Amino acid sequence: MRFGIVLFTSDRGITPAAAAKAVEDRGFASFFVPEHTHIPVKREAAHPTTGDASLPDDRYTRTLDPWVALATAAAVTERIELSTAVALPVEHDVITLAKTIATLDHLSGGRVTLGAGFGWNTDELTDHGVPPAKRRTVLREYLEAMNALWTEDEAAYDGQFVKFGPSWAWPKPAQQHVPVLIGTAGTEQGFRWIAQSADGWITTPYENDLLLSRLELLSKVWQDAGRGGQPRVVALDGKPDAARLADWAAAGVTDVLYGLPDKPEADVLAYLDRLAGKLAPLGLNA
């Protein structure tokens, strides 16, 4: 099991570059950042944890662009995985986003993973011209189209929402395959989507008590879909608990992420030191 960090980026507090450097220096394996292009003031979409239009954190309205943030992190690190938890690919031009991700992977030496979501904030998607009822279809087409641009010398795609003719697009990613993780609720519908179109699952933080049963369902759906091996599972955790982490590892969790507090840089670094100390006996830096 690997340990990583997710930074809810904003225009205050520690910068992504400073956080990523500190994360790598302390032996963590990965660094994740989220995405929201904007938050419509008037909306119908309820937040998954509050159940209404209120937001649990004002950083939703202040989130940095994830790919710019990860580019600054790439420039000051050498080893850690650079990922999103989660990005919203369908809120971008697909060809431009494919170029951005391929460039970051090329320049970082193959360290990028795309953690994507369907988008709980359907009003945000609507402002980008994405039909909320079709957001899963749009994301599947985006992933297929980007993969074509990343892997084919002359790429083309003809879908319902994405269409382009034979095209040249370099650089290609340094990796032969850019891993794709999907952040969604642990339902059979979501797991079928993952088994068809992705490489693994990013859990939601409010279903940890049900995680072991969710993992059993994911493994069954994965095998029923004819996928080899096991999916990657990235779990969001609060405070480290050795017994719980051992159970998660035995059940198939491959990565555990811990969030950083929204505090000044000195406080964040002190938190990282304490967290690294708690995780060292559990395999950090192993």
mmCIF file of C-alpha atoms in Angstrom:
data_model
loop_
_atom_site.group_PDB
_atom_site.id
_atom_site.type_symbol
_atom_site.label_atom_id
_atom_site.label_comp_id
_atom_site.label_asym_id
_atom_site.label_seq_id
_atom_site.Cartn_x
_atom_site.Cartn_y
_atom_site.Cartn_z
ATOM 1 C CA MET A 1 0.000 0.000 0.000
ATOM 2 C CA ARG A 2 1.267 3.454 -0.952
ATOM 3 C CA PHE A 3 0.562 6.696 0.881
ATOM 4 C CA GLY A 4 -0.123 10.001 -0.831
ATOM 5 C CA ILE A 5 -1.397 13.510 -0.232
ATOM 6 C CA VAL A 6 -4.273 15.498 -1.692
ATOM 7 C CA LEU A 7 -4.067 19.288 -1.510
ATOM 8 C CA PHE A 8 -7.344 21.168 -1.906
ATOM 9 C CA THR A 9 -5.632 23.992 -3.765
ATOM 10 C CA SER A 10 -6.675 27.610 -3.457
ATOM 11 C CA ASP A 11 -5.289 31.103 -3.904
ATOM 12 C CA ARG A 12 -4.228 31.176 -0.266
ATOM 13 C CA GLY A 13 -2.051 29.022 1.960
ATOM 14 C CA ILE A 14 0.686 26.710 0.774
ATOM 15 C CA THR A 15 1.405 26.607 -2.955
ATOM 16 C CA PRO A 16 1.192 23.348 -4.923
ATOM 17 C CA ALA A 17 4.920 23.481 -5.636
ATOM 18 C CA ALA A 18 5.878 23.923 -1.983
ATOM 19 C CA ALA A 19 3.445 21.217 -0.900
ATOM 20 C CA ALA A 20 4.591 18.730 -3.548
ATOM 21 C CA LYS A 21 8.248 19.258 -2.688
ATOM 22 C CA ALA A 22 7.508 18.693 0.997
ATOM 23 C CA VAL A 23 5.428 15.611 0.189
ATOM 24 C CA GLU A 24 8.232 14.069 -1.862
ATOM 25 C CA ASP A 25 10.882 14.951 0.714
ATOM 26 C CA ARG A 26 8.915 13.104 3.390
ATOM 27 C CA GLY A 27 8.645 9.914 1.368
ATOM 28 C CA PHE A 28 5.049 10.042 0.133
ATOM 29 C CA ALA A 29 4.333 8.403 -3.213
ATOM 30 C CA SER A 30 1.790 10.716 -4.802
ATOM 31 C CA PHE A 31 0.373 14.230 -4.912
ATOM 32 C CA PHE A 32 -3.236 14.902 -5.948
ATOM 33 C CA VAL A 33 -5.168 18.133 -6.584
ATOM 34 C CA PRO A 34 -8.872 18.767 -7.382
ATOM 35 C CA GLU A 35 -10.702 20.828 -10.010
ATOM 36 C CA HIS A 36 -13.633 23.214 -10.254
ATOM 37 C CA THR A 37 -13.537 25.829 -12.989
ATOM 38 C CA HIS A 38 -16.172 27.891 -11.164
ATOM 39 C CA ILE A 39 -19.173 27.469 -8.883
ATOM 40 C CA PRO A 40 -22.439 28.947 -10.162
ATOM 41 C CA VAL A 41 -24.014 31.040 -7.413
ATOM 42 C CA LYS A 42 -27.507 29.913 -8.332
ATOM 43 C CA ARG A 43 -27.774 26.190 -8.886
ATOM 44 C CA GLU A 44 -29.946 23.156 -8.436
ATOM 45 C CA ALA A 45 -27.160 20.656 -7.747
ATOM 46 C CA ALA A 46 -26.762 19.751 -4.088
ATOM 47 C CA HIS A 47 -23.332 18.999 -2.654
ATOM 48 C CA PRO A 48 -22.998 15.272 -1.847
ATOM 49 C CA THR A 49 -22.121 15.879 1.805
ATOM 50 C CA THR A 50 -24.285 18.879 2.704
ATOM 51 C CA GLY A 51 -27.339 17.752 0.743
ATOM 52 C CA ASP A 52 -28.164 21.291 -0.355
ATOM 53 C CA ALA A 53 -26.662 24.299 -2.126
ATOM 54 C CA SER A 54 -24.273 25.079 0.732
ATOM 55 C CA LEU A 55 -20.615 24.153 0.326
ATOM 56 C CA PRO A 56 -18.528 22.491 3.066
ATOM 57 C CA ASP A 57 -15.457 24.539 2.149
ATOM 58 C CA ASP A 58 -15.032 27.916 0.449
ATOM 59 C CA ARG A 59 -12.028 26.551 -1.446
ATOM 60 C CA TYR A 60 -14.533 25.152 -3.957
ATOM 61 C CA THR A 61 -14.825 28.719 -5.232
ATOM 62 C CA ARG A 62 -11.066 29.348 -5.137
ATOM 63 C CA THR A 63 -9.630 26.159 -6.677
ATOM 64 C CA LEU A 64 -6.519 26.520 -8.809
ATOM 65 C CA ASP A 65 -6.305 25.053 -12.296
ATOM 66 C CA PRO A 66 -5.110 21.487 -11.654
ATOM 67 C CA TRP A 67 -2.801 21.138 -14.640
ATOM 68 C CA VAL A 68 -1.024 24.430 -13.994
ATOM 69 C CA ALA A 69 -0.750 23.430 -10.325
ATOM 70 C CA LEU A 70 0.718 20.030 -11.202
ATOM 71 C CA ALA A 71 3.125 21.603 -13.692
ATOM 72 C CA THR A 72 4.580 23.735 -10.905
ATOM 73 C CA ALA A 73 4.801 20.604 -8.749
ATOM 74 C CA ALA A 74 6.546 18.678 -11.522
ATOM 75 C CA ALA A 75 9.207 21.364 -11.784
ATOM 76 C CA VAL A 76 10.361 20.896 -8.183
ATOM 77 C CA THR A 77 9.989 17.120 -7.798
ATOM 78 C CA GLU A 78 11.560 14.056 -9.383
ATOM 79 C CA ARG A 79 9.734 10.975 -8.161
ATOM 80 C CA ILE A 80 6.161 11.417 -6.975
ATOM 81 C CA GLU A 81 3.098 10.610 -9.016
ATOM 82 C CA LEU A 82 1.160 13.706 -10.133
ATOM 83 C CA SER A 83 -2.587 13.242 -10.250
ATOM 84 C CA THR A 84 -6.030 14.768 -9.830
ATOM 85 C CA ALA A 85 -8.733 13.918 -7.308
ATOM 86 C CA VAL A 86 -10.653 14.710 -9.266
ATOM 87 C CA ALA A 87 -10.417 16.595 -12.537
ATOM 88 C CA LEU A 88 -13.422 17.319 -14.751
ATOM 89 C CA PRO A 89 -12.185 16.654 -18.289
ATOM 90 C CA VAL A 90 -15.524 17.379 -19.974
ATOM 91 C CA GLU A 91 -15.244 21.031 -18.921
ATOM 92 C CA HIS A 92 -12.397 21.485 -21.410
ATOM 93 C CA ASP A 93 -11.794 21.284 -25.118
ATOM 94 C CA VAL A 94 -10.831 17.646 -25.535
ATOM 95 C CA ILE A 95 -7.995 18.170 -28.023
ATOM 96 C CA THR A 96 -6.429 20.939 -25.953
ATOM 97 C CA LEU A 97 -6.729 18.930 -22.735
ATOM 98 C CA ALA A 98 -5.108 15.917 -24.380
ATOM 99 C CA LYS A 99 -2.195 18.169 -25.365
ATOM 100 C CA THR A 100 -1.915 19.570 -21.828
ATOM 101 C CA ILE A 101 -1.839 16.155 -20.152
ATOM 102 C CA ALA A 102 0.541 14.687 -22.726
ATOM 103 C CA THR A 103 2.884 17.649 -22.309
ATOM 104 C CA LEU A 104 2.883 17.350 -18.526
ATOM 105 C CA ASP A 105 3.548 13.616 -18.723
ATOM 106 C CA HIS A 106 6.342 14.187 -21.263
ATOM 107 C CA LEU A 107 8.018 16.893 -19.193
ATOM 108 C CA SER A 108 7.609 15.084 -15.858
ATOM 109 C CA GLY A 109 9.089 11.836 -17.145
ATOM 110 C CA GLY A 110 5.866 9.819 -17.136
ATOM 111 C CA ARG A 111 4.464 10.662 -13.706
ATOM 112 C CA VAL A 112 0.896 11.713 -14.549
ATOM 113 C CA THR A 113 -2.308 9.911 -13.617
ATOM 114 C CA LEU A 114 -5.708 11.253 -14.595
ATOM 115 C CA GLY A 115 -8.201 11.062 -11.758
ATOM 116 C CA ALA A 116 -11.536 12.081 -13.242
ATOM 117 C CA GLY A 117 -15.084 12.583 -12.047
ATOM 118 C CA PHE A 118 -18.491 12.721 -13.668
ATOM 119 C CA GLY A 119 -19.270 16.025 -11.947
ATOM 120 C CA TRP A 120 -21.677 16.319 -9.010
ATOM 121 C CA ASN A 121 -22.175 20.020 -9.784
ATOM 122 C CA THR A 122 -24.381 19.652 -12.838
ATOM 123 C CA ASP A 123 -24.927 23.415 -13.009
ATOM 124 C CA GLU A 124 -21.171 23.825 -13.479
ATOM 125 C CA LEU A 125 -21.289 21.260 -16.301
ATOM 126 C CA THR A 126 -24.232 23.047 -17.916
ATOM 127 C CA ASP A 127 -22.223 26.267 -18.136
ATOM 128 C CA HIS A 128 -19.692 24.271 -20.176
ATOM 129 C CA GLY A 129 -22.384 22.964 -22.515
ATOM 130 C CA VAL A 130 -22.386 19.433 -21.083
ATOM 131 C CA PRO A 131 -25.866 17.860 -20.788
ATOM 132 C CA PRO A 132 -26.006 16.623 -17.167
ATOM 133 C CA ALA A 133 -27.904 13.469 -18.111
ATOM 134 C CA LYS A 134 -25.183 12.591 -20.622
ATOM 135 C CA ARG A 135 -22.123 13.469 -18.563
ATOM 136 C CA ARG A 136 -20.969 9.838 -18.267
ATOM 137 C CA THR A 137 -21.235 9.366 -22.030
ATOM 138 C CA VAL A 138 -19.342 12.591 -22.652
ATOM 139 C CA LEU A 139 -16.560 11.545 -20.275
ATOM 140 C CA ARG A 140 -16.232 8.147 -21.946
ATOM 141 C CA GLU A 141 -15.888 9.816 -25.346
ATOM 142 C CA TYR A 142 -13.322 12.262 -23.949
ATOM 143 C CA LEU A 143 -11.205 9.458 -22.533
ATOM 144 C CA GLU A 144 -11.385 7.460 -25.761
ATOM 145 C CA ALA A 145 -10.569 10.491 -27.893
ATOM 146 C CA MET A 146 -7.646 11.568 -25.709
ATOM 147 C CA ASN A 147 -6.265 8.047 -25.737
ATOM 148 C CA ALA A 148 -6.380 8.084 -29.531
ATOM 149 C CA LEU A 149 -4.449 11.369 -29.585
ATOM 150 C CA TRP A 150 -1.927 9.979 -27.106
ATOM 151 C CA THR A 151 -1.277 6.671 -28.860
ATOM 152 C CA GLU A 152 -1.927 7.005 -32.604
ATOM 153 C CA ASP A 153 0.237 8.737 -35.202
ATOM 154 C CA GLU A 154 -2.898 9.852 -37.037
ATOM 155 C CA ALA A 155 -5.730 10.044 -34.536
ATOM 156 C CA ALA A 156 -9.416 10.504 -35.303
ATOM 157 C CA TYR A 157 -12.628 10.174 -33.326
ATOM 158 C CA ASP A 158 -16.270 10.101 -34.342
ATOM 159 C CA GLY A 159 -18.651 10.113 -31.366
ATOM 160 C CA GLN A 160 -21.857 11.789 -30.339
ATOM 161 C CA PHE A 161 -20.112 14.633 -28.504
ATOM 162 C CA VAL A 162 -16.525 14.448 -29.787
ATOM 163 C CA LYS A 163 -15.640 14.488 -33.472
ATOM 164 C CA PHE A 164 -12.385 15.220 -35.283
ATOM 165 C CA GLY A 165 -10.740 13.890 -38.408
ATOM 166 C CA PRO A 166 -7.277 12.347 -38.846
ATOM 167 C CA SER A 167 -4.848 14.533 -36.930
ATOM 168 C CA TRP A 168 -1.231 14.713 -35.830
ATOM 169 C CA ALA A 169 -0.598 15.513 -32.188
ATOM 170 C CA TRP A 170 2.716 15.428 -30.351
ATOM 171 C CA PRO A 171 4.220 15.129 -27.817
ATOM 172 C CA LYS A 172 2.921 11.739 -26.872
ATOM 173 C CA PRO A 173 2.914 10.945 -23.134
ATOM 174 C CA ALA A 174 6.100 9.405 -21.801
ATOM 175 C CA GLN A 175 4.022 6.496 -20.511
ATOM 176 C CA GLN A 176 2.631 3.956 -22.939
ATOM 177 C CA HIS A 177 -0.663 4.291 -21.086
ATOM 178 C CA VAL A 178 -1.784 7.225 -18.943
ATOM 179 C CA PRO A 179 -3.630 5.621 -15.997
ATOM 180 C CA VAL A 180 -7.235 6.726 -15.486
ATOM 181 C CA LEU A 181 -8.940 6.602 -12.093
ATOM 182 C CA ILE A 182 -12.588 7.486 -11.532
ATOM 183 C CA GLY A 183 -13.790 9.199 -8.394
ATOM 184 C CA THR A 184 -17.399 8.206 -7.779
ATOM 185 C CA ALA A 185 -19.708 6.571 -5.265
ATOM 186 C CA GLY A 186 -19.147 2.848 -4.807
ATOM 187 C CA THR A 187 -22.178 1.594 -6.707
ATOM 188 C CA GLU A 188 -22.532 -1.235 -9.187
ATOM 189 C CA GLN A 189 -23.294 1.283 -11.927
ATOM 190 C CA GLY A 190 -20.127 3.220 -11.169
ATOM 191 C CA PHE A 191 -18.034 0.071 -10.978
ATOM 192 C CA ARG A 192 -19.341 -1.170 -14.332
ATOM 193 C CA TRP A 193 -18.289 2.161 -15.832
ATOM 194 C CA ILE A 194 -14.831 1.839 -14.301
ATOM 195 C CA ALA A 195 -14.421 -1.756 -15.495
ATOM 196 C CA GLN A 196 -15.261 -0.679 -19.035
ATOM 197 C CA SER A 197 -13.342 2.581 -19.305
ATOM 198 C CA ALA A 198 -10.791 3.095 -16.522
ATOM 199 C CA ASP A 199 -8.010 1.542 -14.461
ATOM 200 C CA GLY A 200 -9.253 2.064 -10.948
ATOM 201 C CA TRP A 201 -11.422 3.799 -8.379
ATOM 202 C CA ILE A 202 -10.967 6.824 -6.116
ATOM 203 C CA THR A 203 -13.287 6.426 -3.141
ATOM 204 C CA THR A 204 -15.496 9.113 -1.683
ATOM 205 C CA PRO A 205 -14.627 10.158 1.878
ATOM 206 C CA TYR A 206 -18.129 9.559 3.245
ATOM 207 C CA GLU A 207 -18.356 5.813 2.609
ATOM 208 C CA ASN A 208 -15.263 4.509 4.399
ATOM 209 C CA ASP A 209 -17.364 2.480 6.837
ATOM 210 C CA LEU A 210 -18.727 0.519 3.863
ATOM 211 C CA LEU A 211 -15.452 0.279 1.974
ATOM 212 C CA LEU A 212 -14.788 -3.445 2.478
ATOM 213 C CA SER A 213 -18.159 -4.466 1.031
ATOM 214 C CA ARG A 214 -17.725 -1.962 -1.779
ATOM 215 C CA LEU A 215 -14.381 -3.543 -2.659
ATOM 216 C CA GLU A 216 -15.949 -6.984 -2.884
ATOM 217 C CA LEU A 217 -18.475 -5.622 -5.377
ATOM 218 C CA LEU A 218 -15.780 -3.838 -7.386
ATOM 219 C CA SER A 219 -13.690 -7.010 -7.644
ATOM 220 C CA LYS A 220 -16.699 -9.009 -8.855
ATOM 221 C CA VAL A 221 -17.705 -6.413 -11.450
ATOM 222 C CA TRP A 222 -14.084 -6.147 -12.622
ATOM 223 C CA GLN A 223 -13.764 -9.898 -13.095
ATOM 224 C CA ASP A 224 -17.194 -10.208 -14.724
ATOM 225 C CA ALA A 225 -16.090 -7.609 -17.272
ATOM 226 C CA GLY A 226 -13.126 -9.801 -18.204
ATOM 227 C CA ARG A 227 -10.505 -7.440 -16.846
ATOM 228 C CA GLY A 228 -7.245 -9.056 -15.771
ATOM 229 C CA GLY A 229 -5.551 -8.464 -12.461
ATOM 230 C CA GLN A 230 -7.158 -6.111 -9.965
ATOM 231 C CA PRO A 231 -8.194 -2.464 -10.254
ATOM 232 C CA ARG A 232 -6.200 0.216 -8.517
ATOM 233 C CA VAL A 233 -8.089 1.532 -5.487
ATOM 234 C CA VAL A 234 -7.239 4.942 -4.015
ATOM 235 C CA ALA A 235 -8.943 5.507 -0.662
ATOM 236 C CA LEU A 236 -9.380 8.870 1.018
ATOM 237 C CA ASP A 237 -8.649 8.626 4.746
ATOM 238 C CA GLY A 238 -8.856 10.900 7.765
ATOM 239 C CA LYS A 239 -6.556 9.850 10.598
ATOM 240 C CA PRO A 240 -4.279 6.810 10.190
ATOM 241 C CA ASP A 241 -5.441 3.706 12.004
ATOM 242 C CA ALA A 242 -3.135 0.709 11.724
ATOM 243 C CA ALA A 243 -5.837 -1.954 12.019
ATOM 244 C CA ARG A 244 -8.150 -0.284 9.519
ATOM 245 C CA LEU A 245 -5.335 0.247 7.043
ATOM 246 C CA ALA A 246 -4.324 -3.403 7.331
ATOM 247 C CA ASP A 247 -7.900 -4.448 6.569
ATOM 248 C CA TRP A 248 -8.017 -2.090 3.592
ATOM 249 C CA ALA A 249 -4.737 -3.428 2.206
ATOM 250 C CA ALA A 250 -5.929 -7.015 2.529
ATOM 251 C CA ALA A 251 -9.164 -6.101 0.715
ATOM 252 C CA GLY A 252 -7.383 -4.518 -2.253
ATOM 253 C CA VAL A 253 -6.735 -0.864 -1.431
ATOM 254 C CA THR A 254 -3.521 0.087 -3.220
ATOM 255 C CA ASP A 255 -3.191 3.740 -2.183
ATOM 256 C CA VAL A 256 -4.368 5.894 0.720
ATOM 257 C CA LEU A 257 -4.575 9.679 0.503
ATOM 258 C CA TYR A 258 -4.553 12.225 3.325
ATOM 259 C CA GLY A 259 -5.695 15.820 2.937
ATOM 260 C CA LEU A 260 -3.706 18.850 4.036
ATOM 261 C CA PRO A 261 -5.207 21.479 6.350
ATOM 262 C CA ASP A 262 -6.114 24.923 5.021
ATOM 263 C CA LYS A 263 -3.477 26.679 7.074
ATOM 264 C CA PRO A 264 -0.280 28.707 6.561
ATOM 265 C CA GLU A 265 2.700 26.881 5.073
ATOM 266 C CA ALA A 266 4.512 26.390 8.387
ATOM 267 C CA ASP A 267 1.471 24.699 9.884
ATOM 268 C CA VAL A 268 1.029 22.480 6.823
ATOM 269 C CA LEU A 269 4.648 21.361 6.963
ATOM 270 C CA ALA A 270 4.333 20.582 10.674
ATOM 271 C CA TYR A 271 1.208 18.507 9.920
ATOM 272 C CA LEU A 272 3.102 16.605 7.224
ATOM 273 C CA ASP A 273 5.892 15.837 9.671
ATOM 274 C CA ARG A 274 3.413 14.444 12.199
ATOM 275 C CA LEU A 275 1.594 12.425 9.532
ATOM 276 C CA ALA A 276 4.836 10.982 8.162
ATOM 277 C CA GLY A 277 5.804 9.963 11.688
ATOM 278 C CA LYS A 278 2.529 8.086 12.171
ATOM 279 C CA LEU A 279 2.815 6.361 8.787
ATOM 280 C CA ALA A 280 6.483 5.376 9.012
ATOM 281 C CA PRO A 281 5.750 2.192 11.014
ATOM 282 C CA LEU A 282 3.042 1.340 8.477
ATOM 283 C CA GLY A 283 5.282 1.366 5.429
ATOM 284 C CA LEU A 284 5.952 4.978 4.452
ATOM 285 C CA ASN A 285 9.428 5.100 2.847
ATOM 286 C CA ALA A 286 9.500 1.289 2.739
#
